[in-house]
Amino acid sequence: YRPPQWLKSAISSANLDQPGLLILDDFNRAEKRILQGCMQLLQMNALFSWSLPPRWQIILTANPEGGAYNVTEMDDAMLTRMLHVTMKFDPASWAAWAVRAGIDHRGIDFVLTYPEVVSGIRTTARSLTQFFEQIEPIQDLDSEENCRMVSILGKAALESETVDKFLYFCKHVKNTLIQPLEILEAKDFERDVAVRLKRLISGDGAEKRIDRLKTICTRLQIHVTRPEYQFENQHKENMVSFLLNEEMDSALRFNLQRTLLSSKNAPVAKRLIHDRDVGRAILSSL
């Protein structure tokens, strides 16, 4: 009957003319009596002697039912009082968050290159983030001793297949990927970037490694759309050269341009890609 102090403080300090959210995390891990006690709250946005501000919404997060998680089953009376949305992992969104959170760039590049690994029972975005935080102090992954430590830490939290793939990535792929600043600040684009790009994407003569190119594009997009990014004229020249490079995939070129123009940092992004030849290349591929 008495509103929780944290909720009372939140409501009293909120601007009641603005919308707000009350988020109940892991809702279906509560006991059934707690779920039943929330029925009125879910239906009326109120509970006995207190109510939420008129423009507030309630969001519940929950794990799926069906045996894989230890959850309390909800009946139809409760389920029909909700709108249900199934969330899916999005590598680019996670990478944007991870960059802001200071997650090890090796981990970010790994997830962008192999997004399919985030689908295991133990390998989740949460467990991967924890693993990347643990290995961040280990800078040299070439030594046998450090690789053994990474393997131990990884298999404590992830599937063995994921750990093996990460070690392979660190040994054979990580150092070949081109980082955003290497592209934007290249003094000689052909020598410093284009040659490496060709060797990385199609150097072995087999099918083009679009997955690696996609990782580079995503990291570049995240970098230039951050509020901290500072535009320089040299950056535009190199960005245009990157977009027009012969190794560039037309779909990735279009997606990179579209993402930049729709970002919160769009005015700066427009300066980077405002080029007639880039426009022609995009239009000709549609």
PDB file of C-alpha atoms in Angstrom:
ATOM      1  CA  TYR A   1       0.000   0.000   0.000  1.00  0.00           C
ATOM      2  CA  ARG A   2       2.916   2.320   0.624  1.00  0.00           C
ATOM      3  CA  PRO A   3       4.872   3.433  -2.491  1.00  0.00           C
ATOM      4  CA  PRO A   4       8.553   2.396  -2.406  1.00  0.00           C
ATOM      5  CA  GLN A   5      10.811   5.291  -1.439  1.00  0.00           C
ATOM      6  CA  TRP A   6      12.824   5.039  -4.675  1.00  0.00           C
ATOM      7  CA  LEU A   7       9.635   5.267  -6.740  1.00  0.00           C
ATOM      8  CA  LYS A   8       8.268   8.116  -4.652  1.00  0.00           C
ATOM      9  CA  SER A   9      11.527  10.030  -5.155  1.00  0.00           C
ATOM     10  CA  ALA A  10      11.526   9.343  -8.890  1.00  0.00           C
ATOM     11  CA  ILE A  11       7.963  10.568  -9.325  1.00  0.00           C
ATOM     12  CA  SER A  12       8.390  13.651  -7.147  1.00  0.00           C
ATOM     13  CA  SER A  13      11.492  14.753  -9.086  1.00  0.00           C
ATOM     14  CA  ALA A  14      10.070  13.984 -12.545  1.00  0.00           C
ATOM     15  CA  ASN A  15       8.610  16.485 -14.980  1.00  0.00           C
ATOM     16  CA  LEU A  16       5.009  15.278 -15.082  1.00  0.00           C
ATOM     17  CA  ASP A  17       4.494  16.870 -18.507  1.00  0.00           C
ATOM     18  CA  GLN A  18       7.097  14.485 -19.956  1.00  0.00           C
ATOM     19  CA  PRO A  19       6.765  10.742 -20.567  1.00  0.00           C
ATOM     20  CA  GLY A  20       8.536   8.293 -18.261  1.00  0.00           C
ATOM     21  CA  LEU A  21       9.201   4.584 -17.861  1.00  0.00           C
ATOM     22  CA  LEU A  22       8.850   2.221 -14.941  1.00  0.00           C
ATOM     23  CA  ILE A  23      10.988  -0.827 -15.831  1.00  0.00           C
ATOM     24  CA  LEU A  24      10.493  -4.060 -13.908  1.00  0.00           C
ATOM     25  CA  ASP A  25      13.513  -6.165 -14.795  1.00  0.00           C
ATOM     26  CA  ASP A  26      13.372  -9.993 -14.942  1.00  0.00           C
ATOM     27  CA  PHE A  27       9.664  -9.792 -14.105  1.00  0.00           C
ATOM     28  CA  ASN A  28       8.895 -13.507 -14.451  1.00  0.00           C
ATOM     29  CA  ARG A  29      11.678 -14.557 -12.075  1.00  0.00           C
ATOM     30  CA  ALA A  30       9.558 -13.267  -9.185  1.00  0.00           C
ATOM     31  CA  GLU A  31       7.330 -15.567  -7.126  1.00  0.00           C
ATOM     32  CA  LYS A  32       3.741 -16.044  -8.250  1.00  0.00           C
ATOM     33  CA  ARG A  33       2.359 -14.003  -5.327  1.00  0.00           C
ATOM     34  CA  ILE A  34       4.465 -11.026  -6.476  1.00  0.00           C
ATOM     35  CA  LEU A  35       3.173 -11.401 -10.033  1.00  0.00           C
ATOM     36  CA  GLN A  36      -0.418 -11.528  -8.806  1.00  0.00           C
ATOM     37  CA  GLY A  37       0.203  -8.420  -6.720  1.00  0.00           C
ATOM     38  CA  CYS A  38       1.228  -6.529  -9.873  1.00  0.00           C
ATOM     39  CA  MET A  39      -2.004  -7.221 -11.791  1.00  0.00           C
ATOM     40  CA  GLN A  40      -3.638  -3.931 -10.815  1.00  0.00           C
ATOM     41  CA  LEU A  41      -0.428  -2.022 -11.522  1.00  0.00           C
ATOM     42  CA  LEU A  42      -0.218  -3.454 -15.040  1.00  0.00           C
ATOM     43  CA  GLN A  43      -3.841  -2.741 -15.836  1.00  0.00           C
ATOM     44  CA  MET A  44      -4.395   0.613 -14.124  1.00  0.00           C
ATOM     45  CA  ASN A  45      -0.871   2.104 -13.827  1.00  0.00           C
ATOM     46  CA  ALA A  46      -1.740   2.374 -10.155  1.00  0.00           C
ATOM     47  CA  LEU A  47      -1.537   0.273  -7.008  1.00  0.00           C
ATOM     48  CA  PHE A  48      -3.985   0.985  -4.192  1.00  0.00           C
ATOM     49  CA  SER A  49      -2.905   4.304  -2.638  1.00  0.00           C
ATOM     50  CA  TRP A  50      -0.496   5.523  -5.318  1.00  0.00           C
ATOM     51  CA  SER A  51      -0.361   5.859  -9.112  1.00  0.00           C
ATOM     52  CA  LEU A  52       2.164   6.580 -11.813  1.00  0.00           C
ATOM     53  CA  PRO A  53       2.182   9.953 -13.611  1.00  0.00           C
ATOM     54  CA  PRO A  54      -0.283  10.032 -16.529  1.00  0.00           C
ATOM     55  CA  ARG A  55       2.332   9.843 -19.319  1.00  0.00           C
ATOM     56  CA  TRP A  56       4.362   7.005 -17.835  1.00  0.00           C
ATOM     57  CA  GLN A  57       4.491   3.507 -19.332  1.00  0.00           C
ATOM     58  CA  ILE A  58       5.463   0.202 -17.730  1.00  0.00           C
ATOM     59  CA  ILE A  59       8.049  -2.044 -19.377  1.00  0.00           C
ATOM     60  CA  LEU A  60       8.671  -5.593 -18.186  1.00  0.00           C
ATOM     61  CA  THR A  61      11.724  -7.612 -19.183  1.00  0.00           C
ATOM     62  CA  ALA A  62      11.430 -11.380 -18.987  1.00  0.00           C
ATOM     63  CA  ASN A  63      13.121 -14.586 -20.061  1.00  0.00           C
ATOM     64  CA  PRO A  64      11.287 -17.051 -22.342  1.00  0.00           C
ATOM     65  CA  GLU A  65       9.233 -19.809 -20.803  1.00  0.00           C
ATOM     66  CA  GLY A  66       9.796 -23.408 -21.809  1.00  0.00           C
ATOM     67  CA  GLY A  67      12.402 -24.938 -19.523  1.00  0.00           C
ATOM     68  CA  ALA A  68      15.630 -23.187 -20.512  1.00  0.00           C
ATOM     69  CA  TYR A  69      15.210 -20.551 -17.785  1.00  0.00           C
ATOM     70  CA  ASN A  70      14.074 -20.697 -14.180  1.00  0.00           C
ATOM     71  CA  VAL A  71      10.950 -18.556 -14.520  1.00  0.00           C
ATOM     72  CA  THR A  72       7.435 -18.355 -13.119  1.00  0.00           C
ATOM     73  CA  GLU A  73       4.788 -19.100 -15.735  1.00  0.00           C
ATOM     74  CA  MET A  74       2.248 -16.340 -16.275  1.00  0.00           C
ATOM     75  CA  ASP A  75      -1.384 -17.148 -17.035  1.00  0.00           C
ATOM     76  CA  ASP A  76      -3.445 -15.804 -19.917  1.00  0.00           C
ATOM     77  CA  ALA A  77      -5.145 -13.203 -17.737  1.00  0.00           C
ATOM     78  CA  MET A  78      -1.780 -11.540 -17.201  1.00  0.00           C
ATOM     79  CA  LEU A  79      -0.319 -12.194 -20.654  1.00  0.00           C
ATOM     80  CA  THR A  80      -3.295 -10.573 -22.414  1.00  0.00           C
ATOM     81  CA  ARG A  81      -2.734  -7.347 -20.489  1.00  0.00           C
ATOM     82  CA  MET A  82       0.629  -6.868 -22.210  1.00  0.00           C
ATOM     83  CA  LEU A  83       2.107  -6.216 -25.620  1.00  0.00           C
ATOM     84  CA  HIS A  84       4.877  -8.743 -26.303  1.00  0.00           C
ATOM     85  CA  VAL A  85       8.104  -7.997 -28.181  1.00  0.00           C
ATOM     86  CA  THR A  86      10.850 -10.570 -28.702  1.00  0.00           C
ATOM     87  CA  MET A  87      14.251  -8.881 -28.641  1.00  0.00           C
ATOM     88  CA  LYS A  88      17.098 -10.074 -30.845  1.00  0.00           C
ATOM     89  CA  PHE A  89      20.797  -9.363 -30.506  1.00  0.00           C
ATOM     90  CA  ASP A  90      22.038  -6.684 -32.916  1.00  0.00           C
ATOM     91  CA  PRO A  91      25.855  -6.693 -33.275  1.00  0.00           C
ATOM     92  CA  ALA A  92      26.122  -3.081 -34.487  1.00  0.00           C
ATOM     93  CA  SER A  93      24.011  -1.731 -31.609  1.00  0.00           C
ATOM     94  CA  TRP A  94      26.019  -3.740 -29.101  1.00  0.00           C
ATOM     95  CA  ALA A  95      29.288  -2.542 -30.664  1.00  0.00           C
ATOM     96  CA  ALA A  96      28.192   1.107 -30.423  1.00  0.00           C
ATOM     97  CA  TRP A  97      27.432   0.581 -26.724  1.00  0.00           C
ATOM     98  CA  ALA A  98      30.684  -1.341 -26.202  1.00  0.00           C
ATOM     99  CA  VAL A  99      32.770   1.477 -27.673  1.00  0.00           C
ATOM    100  CA  ARG A 100      31.119   3.976 -25.303  1.00  0.00           C
ATOM    101  CA  ALA A 101      31.615   1.586 -22.383  1.00  0.00           C
ATOM    102  CA  GLY A 102      35.324   1.137 -23.150  1.00  0.00           C
ATOM    103  CA  ILE A 103      35.111  -2.587 -23.912  1.00  0.00           C
ATOM    104  CA  ASP A 104      38.307  -4.143 -25.322  1.00  0.00           C
ATOM    105  CA  HIS A 105      38.403  -3.368 -29.059  1.00  0.00           C
ATOM    106  CA  ARG A 106      39.563  -6.921 -29.774  1.00  0.00           C
ATOM    107  CA  GLY A 107      36.285  -8.170 -28.373  1.00  0.00           C
ATOM    108  CA  ILE A 108      34.252  -5.643 -30.363  1.00  0.00           C
ATOM    109  CA  ASP A 109      35.980  -6.633 -33.601  1.00  0.00           C
ATOM    110  CA  PHE A 110      35.477 -10.320 -32.796  1.00  0.00           C
ATOM    111  CA  VAL A 111      31.713  -9.963 -32.256  1.00  0.00           C
ATOM    112  CA  LEU A 112      31.310  -7.886 -35.427  1.00  0.00           C
ATOM    113  CA  THR A 113      33.287 -10.432 -37.453  1.00  0.00           C
ATOM    114  CA  TYR A 114      31.567 -13.497 -35.974  1.00  0.00           C
ATOM    115  CA  PRO A 115      28.112 -12.315 -34.809  1.00  0.00           C
ATOM    116  CA  GLU A 116      26.794 -15.868 -35.033  1.00  0.00           C
ATOM    117  CA  VAL A 117      28.692 -16.798 -31.831  1.00  0.00           C
ATOM    118  CA  VAL A 118      26.199 -14.796 -29.749  1.00  0.00           C
ATOM    119  CA  SER A 119      23.594 -17.521 -29.959  1.00  0.00           C
ATOM    120  CA  GLY A 120      24.788 -20.198 -27.578  1.00  0.00           C
ATOM    121  CA  ILE A 121      23.424 -21.270 -24.224  1.00  0.00           C
ATOM    122  CA  ARG A 122      26.382 -19.822 -22.309  1.00  0.00           C
ATOM    123  CA  THR A 123      27.666 -17.439 -24.983  1.00  0.00           C
ATOM    124  CA  THR A 124      25.519 -14.326 -24.680  1.00  0.00           C
ATOM    125  CA  ALA A 125      26.177 -10.612 -24.982  1.00  0.00           C
ATOM    126  CA  ARG A 126      26.424 -10.473 -21.182  1.00  0.00           C
ATOM    127  CA  SER A 127      28.893 -13.352 -20.808  1.00  0.00           C
ATOM    128  CA  LEU A 128      31.013 -12.133 -23.727  1.00  0.00           C
ATOM    129  CA  THR A 129      31.203  -8.637 -22.226  1.00  0.00           C
ATOM    130  CA  GLN A 130      32.298 -10.118 -18.913  1.00  0.00           C
ATOM    131  CA  PHE A 131      34.961 -12.182 -20.686  1.00  0.00           C
ATOM    132  CA  PHE A 132      36.303  -9.183 -22.630  1.00  0.00           C
ATOM    133  CA  GLU A 133      36.564  -7.164 -19.409  1.00  0.00           C
ATOM    134  CA  GLN A 134      38.579  -9.975 -17.803  1.00  0.00           C
ATOM    135  CA  ILE A 135      41.107 -10.277 -20.640  1.00  0.00           C
ATOM    136  CA  GLU A 136      41.576  -6.546 -21.220  1.00  0.00           C
ATOM    137  CA  PRO A 137      44.817  -6.392 -19.132  1.00  0.00           C
ATOM    138  CA  ILE A 138      46.320  -9.193 -21.274  1.00  0.00           C
ATOM    139  CA  GLN A 139      47.842  -7.226 -24.143  1.00  0.00           C
ATOM    140  CA  ASP A 140      50.093  -9.887 -25.705  1.00  0.00           C
ATOM    141  CA  LEU A 141      47.978 -12.740 -27.011  1.00  0.00           C
ATOM    142  CA  ASP A 142      50.812 -14.262 -29.038  1.00  0.00           C
ATOM    143  CA  SER A 143      52.525 -15.954 -26.115  1.00  0.00           C
ATOM    144  CA  GLU A 144      51.536 -19.519 -25.237  1.00  0.00           C
ATOM    145  CA  GLU A 145      51.156 -18.660 -21.555  1.00  0.00           C
ATOM    146  CA  ASN A 146      48.738 -15.797 -22.200  1.00  0.00           C
ATOM    147  CA  CYS A 147      46.723 -17.854 -24.688  1.00  0.00           C
ATOM    148  CA  ARG A 148      46.379 -20.546 -22.045  1.00  0.00           C
ATOM    149  CA  MET A 149      45.097 -17.985 -19.529  1.00  0.00           C
ATOM    150  CA  VAL A 150      42.605 -16.579 -22.081  1.00  0.00           C
ATOM    151  CA  SER A 151      41.400 -20.116 -22.771  1.00  0.00           C
ATOM    152  CA  ILE A 152      40.852 -20.791 -19.058  1.00  0.00           C
ATOM    153  CA  LEU A 153      38.963 -17.522 -18.545  1.00  0.00           C
ATOM    154  CA  GLY A 154      36.921 -18.049 -21.683  1.00  0.00           C
ATOM    155  CA  LYS A 155      35.853 -21.602 -20.989  1.00  0.00           C
ATOM    156  CA  ALA A 156      34.772 -20.563 -17.510  1.00  0.00           C
ATOM    157  CA  ALA A 157      32.050 -18.391 -19.080  1.00  0.00           C
ATOM    158  CA  LEU A 158      31.573 -19.385 -22.740  1.00  0.00           C
ATOM    159  CA  GLU A 159      31.218 -22.422 -24.975  1.00  0.00           C
ATOM    160  CA  SER A 160      34.542 -24.024 -25.897  1.00  0.00           C
ATOM    161  CA  GLU A 161      33.865 -23.459 -29.605  1.00  0.00           C
ATOM    162  CA  THR A 162      33.527 -19.718 -29.017  1.00  0.00           C
ATOM    163  CA  VAL A 163      36.811 -19.571 -27.117  1.00  0.00           C
ATOM    164  CA  ASP A 164      38.638 -21.522 -29.837  1.00  0.00           C
ATOM    165  CA  LYS A 165      37.248 -19.171 -32.477  1.00  0.00           C
ATOM    166  CA  PHE A 166      38.327 -16.132 -30.444  1.00  0.00           C
ATOM    167  CA  LEU A 167      41.885 -17.457 -30.120  1.00  0.00           C
ATOM    168  CA  TYR A 168      41.956 -18.103 -33.872  1.00  0.00           C
ATOM    169  CA  PHE A 169      40.677 -14.571 -34.474  1.00  0.00           C
ATOM    170  CA  CYS A 170      43.390 -13.073 -32.263  1.00  0.00           C
ATOM    171  CA  LYS A 171      46.132 -15.051 -33.965  1.00  0.00           C
ATOM    172  CA  HIS A 172      45.110 -14.820 -37.621  1.00  0.00           C
ATOM    173  CA  VAL A 173      42.561 -12.008 -38.102  1.00  0.00           C
ATOM    174  CA  LYS A 174      42.824  -9.328 -35.405  1.00  0.00           C
ATOM    175  CA  ASN A 175      46.025  -7.666 -36.625  1.00  0.00           C
ATOM    176  CA  THR A 176      44.845  -7.592 -40.235  1.00  0.00           C
ATOM    177  CA  LEU A 177      41.719  -5.527 -39.525  1.00  0.00           C
ATOM    178  CA  ILE A 178      42.087  -1.816 -40.248  1.00  0.00           C
ATOM    179  CA  GLN A 179      41.025   0.466 -37.416  1.00  0.00           C
ATOM    180  CA  PRO A 180      38.979   3.668 -38.002  1.00  0.00           C
ATOM    181  CA  LEU A 181      41.804   6.093 -37.218  1.00  0.00           C
ATOM    182  CA  GLU A 182      44.137   4.219 -39.565  1.00  0.00           C
ATOM    183  CA  ILE A 183      41.690   4.934 -42.383  1.00  0.00           C
ATOM    184  CA  LEU A 184      40.811   8.513 -41.509  1.00  0.00           C
ATOM    185  CA  GLU A 185      44.344   9.680 -40.668  1.00  0.00           C
ATOM    186  CA  ALA A 186      46.244   7.834 -43.389  1.00  0.00           C
ATOM    187  CA  LYS A 187      48.950  10.033 -44.944  1.00  0.00           C
ATOM    188  CA  ASP A 188      49.069   7.903 -48.085  1.00  0.00           C
ATOM    189  CA  PHE A 189      45.748   6.070 -48.522  1.00  0.00           C
ATOM    190  CA  GLU A 190      46.957   3.786 -51.303  1.00  0.00           C
ATOM    191  CA  ARG A 191      50.005   2.626 -49.368  1.00  0.00           C
ATOM    192  CA  ASP A 192      48.601   2.658 -45.823  1.00  0.00           C
ATOM    193  CA  VAL A 193      45.070   1.401 -46.432  1.00  0.00           C
ATOM    194  CA  ALA A 194      44.278   0.232 -49.974  1.00  0.00           C
ATOM    195  CA  VAL A 195      47.072  -2.344 -50.142  1.00  0.00           C
ATOM    196  CA  ARG A 196      46.130  -3.797 -46.762  1.00  0.00           C
ATOM    197  CA  LEU A 197      42.448  -3.774 -47.702  1.00  0.00           C
ATOM    198  CA  LYS A 198      43.076  -5.786 -50.859  1.00  0.00           C
ATOM    199  CA  ARG A 199      45.201  -8.305 -48.989  1.00  0.00           C
ATOM    200  CA  LEU A 200      42.548  -8.633 -46.251  1.00  0.00           C
ATOM    201  CA  ILE A 201      39.448  -8.884 -48.462  1.00  0.00           C
ATOM    202  CA  SER A 202      40.609 -10.836 -51.514  1.00  0.00           C
ATOM    203  CA  GLY A 203      44.314 -11.475 -51.059  1.00  0.00           C
ATOM    204  CA  ASP A 204      44.083 -15.261 -51.047  1.00  0.00           C
ATOM    205  CA  GLY A 205      42.274 -15.325 -54.390  1.00  0.00           C
ATOM    206  CA  ALA A 206      39.223 -17.032 -52.916  1.00  0.00           C
ATOM    207  CA  GLU A 207      35.808 -15.522 -52.253  1.00  0.00           C
ATOM    208  CA  LYS A 208      35.889 -11.974 -50.903  1.00  0.00           C
ATOM    209  CA  ARG A 209      35.834 -11.732 -47.108  1.00  0.00           C
ATOM    210  CA  ILE A 210      32.830  -9.423 -46.876  1.00  0.00           C
ATOM    211  CA  ASP A 211      32.486 -10.281 -43.181  1.00  0.00           C
ATOM    212  CA  ARG A 212      35.805  -8.606 -42.414  1.00  0.00           C
ATOM    213  CA  LEU A 213      34.958  -5.611 -44.598  1.00  0.00           C
ATOM    214  CA  LYS A 214      31.637  -5.290 -42.752  1.00  0.00           C
ATOM    215  CA  THR A 215      33.494  -5.210 -39.425  1.00  0.00           C
ATOM    216  CA  ILE A 216      35.721  -2.385 -40.671  1.00  0.00           C
ATOM    217  CA  CYS A 217      32.717  -0.420 -41.981  1.00  0.00           C
ATOM    218  CA  THR A 218      30.780  -0.800 -38.735  1.00  0.00           C
ATOM    219  CA  ARG A 219      33.705   0.306 -36.588  1.00  0.00           C
ATOM    220  CA  LEU A 220      34.256   3.300 -38.902  1.00  0.00           C
ATOM    221  CA  GLN A 221      30.577   4.257 -38.741  1.00  0.00           C
ATOM    222  CA  ILE A 222      30.537   4.063 -34.934  1.00  0.00           C
ATOM    223  CA  HIS A 223      33.684   6.168 -34.679  1.00  0.00           C
ATOM    224  CA  VAL A 224      32.531   9.086 -36.844  1.00  0.00           C
ATOM    225  CA  THR A 225      29.026   9.223 -35.343  1.00  0.00           C
ATOM    226  CA  ARG A 226      30.254   9.582 -31.758  1.00  0.00           C
ATOM    227  CA  PRO A 227      29.714  13.063 -30.247  1.00  0.00           C
ATOM    228  CA  GLU A 228      33.456  13.236 -29.479  1.00  0.00           C
ATOM    229  CA  TYR A 229      34.450  12.896 -33.137  1.00  0.00           C
ATOM    230  CA  GLN A 230      36.278  15.904 -34.615  1.00  0.00           C
ATOM    231  CA  PHE A 231      36.058  16.411 -38.384  1.00  0.00           C
ATOM    232  CA  GLU A 232      39.194  17.124 -40.411  1.00  0.00           C
ATOM    233  CA  ASN A 233      39.518  17.706 -44.143  1.00  0.00           C
ATOM    234  CA  GLN A 234      41.965  14.822 -44.466  1.00  0.00           C
ATOM    235  CA  HIS A 235      39.296  12.548 -43.020  1.00  0.00           C
ATOM    236  CA  LYS A 236      36.932  13.361 -45.888  1.00  0.00           C
ATOM    237  CA  GLU A 237      39.546  12.592 -48.537  1.00  0.00           C
ATOM    238  CA  ASN A 238      40.282   9.237 -46.950  1.00  0.00           C
ATOM    239  CA  MET A 239      36.615   8.404 -46.371  1.00  0.00           C
ATOM    240  CA  VAL A 240      35.838   9.052 -50.043  1.00  0.00           C
ATOM    241  CA  SER A 241      38.812   6.928 -51.083  1.00  0.00           C
ATOM    242  CA  PHE A 242      37.595   4.159 -48.804  1.00  0.00           C
ATOM    243  CA  LEU A 243      34.048   4.263 -50.175  1.00  0.00           C
ATOM    244  CA  LEU A 244      35.291   4.214 -53.781  1.00  0.00           C
ATOM    245  CA  ASN A 245      37.917   1.518 -53.231  1.00  0.00           C
ATOM    246  CA  GLU A 246      37.630  -1.414 -55.623  1.00  0.00           C
ATOM    247  CA  GLU A 247      37.282  -3.828 -52.714  1.00  0.00           C
ATOM    248  CA  MET A 248      34.222  -2.020 -51.363  1.00  0.00           C
ATOM    249  CA  ASP A 249      30.952  -3.940 -51.525  1.00  0.00           C
ATOM    250  CA  SER A 250      28.093  -1.872 -52.997  1.00  0.00           C
ATOM    251  CA  ALA A 251      25.608  -2.917 -50.290  1.00  0.00           C
ATOM    252  CA  LEU A 252      28.050  -1.974 -47.528  1.00  0.00           C
ATOM    253  CA  ARG A 253      28.769   1.360 -49.228  1.00  0.00           C
ATOM    254  CA  PHE A 254      25.057   2.158 -49.395  1.00  0.00           C
ATOM    255  CA  ASN A 255      24.430   1.019 -45.809  1.00  0.00           C
ATOM    256  CA  LEU A 256      27.358   3.064 -44.481  1.00  0.00           C
ATOM    257  CA  GLN A 257      26.118   6.206 -46.223  1.00  0.00           C
ATOM    258  CA  ARG A 258      22.526   5.666 -45.052  1.00  0.00           C
ATOM    259  CA  THR A 259      23.598   5.046 -41.445  1.00  0.00           C
ATOM    260  CA  LEU A 260      25.788   8.132 -41.356  1.00  0.00           C
ATOM    261  CA  LEU A 261      23.079  10.386 -42.766  1.00  0.00           C
ATOM    262  CA  SER A 262      20.484   9.129 -40.263  1.00  0.00           C
ATOM    263  CA  SER A 263      22.752   9.394 -37.220  1.00  0.00           C
ATOM    264  CA  LYS A 264      22.569  12.049 -34.518  1.00  0.00           C
ATOM    265  CA  ASN A 265      25.882  13.326 -35.825  1.00  0.00           C
ATOM    266  CA  ALA A 266      24.502  13.668 -39.367  1.00  0.00           C
ATOM    267  CA  PRO A 267      25.737  17.260 -40.020  1.00  0.00           C
ATOM    268  CA  VAL A 268      29.320  16.127 -39.473  1.00  0.00           C
ATOM    269  CA  ALA A 269      28.761  12.858 -41.319  1.00  0.00           C
ATOM    270  CA  LYS A 270      27.460  14.725 -44.378  1.00  0.00           C
ATOM    271  CA  ARG A 271      30.758  16.579 -44.616  1.00  0.00           C
ATOM    272  CA  LEU A 272      32.589  13.254 -44.708  1.00  0.00           C
ATOM    273  CA  ILE A 273      30.631  11.683 -47.563  1.00  0.00           C
ATOM    274  CA  HIS A 274      29.463  14.713 -49.569  1.00  0.00           C
ATOM    275  CA  ASP A 275      31.108  13.755 -52.847  1.00  0.00           C
ATOM    276  CA  ARG A 276      29.743  13.524 -56.395  1.00  0.00           C
ATOM    277  CA  ASP A 277      31.605  10.324 -57.266  1.00  0.00           C
ATOM    278  CA  VAL A 278      30.364   8.592 -54.115  1.00  0.00           C
ATOM    279  CA  GLY A 279      26.791   9.590 -55.000  1.00  0.00           C
ATOM    280  CA  ARG A 280      27.172   8.220 -58.510  1.00  0.00           C
ATOM    281  CA  ALA A 281      28.624   4.949 -57.213  1.00  0.00           C
ATOM    282  CA  ILE A 282      25.693   4.480 -54.836  1.00  0.00           C
ATOM    283  CA  LEU A 283      23.058   5.359 -57.441  1.00  0.00           C
ATOM    284  CA  SER A 284      24.602   3.073 -60.060  1.00  0.00           C
ATOM    285  CA  SER A 285      24.391   0.095 -57.701  1.00  0.00           C
ATOM    286  CA  LEU A 286      20.686   0.553 -56.915  1.00  0.00           C
TER     287      LEU A 286
END
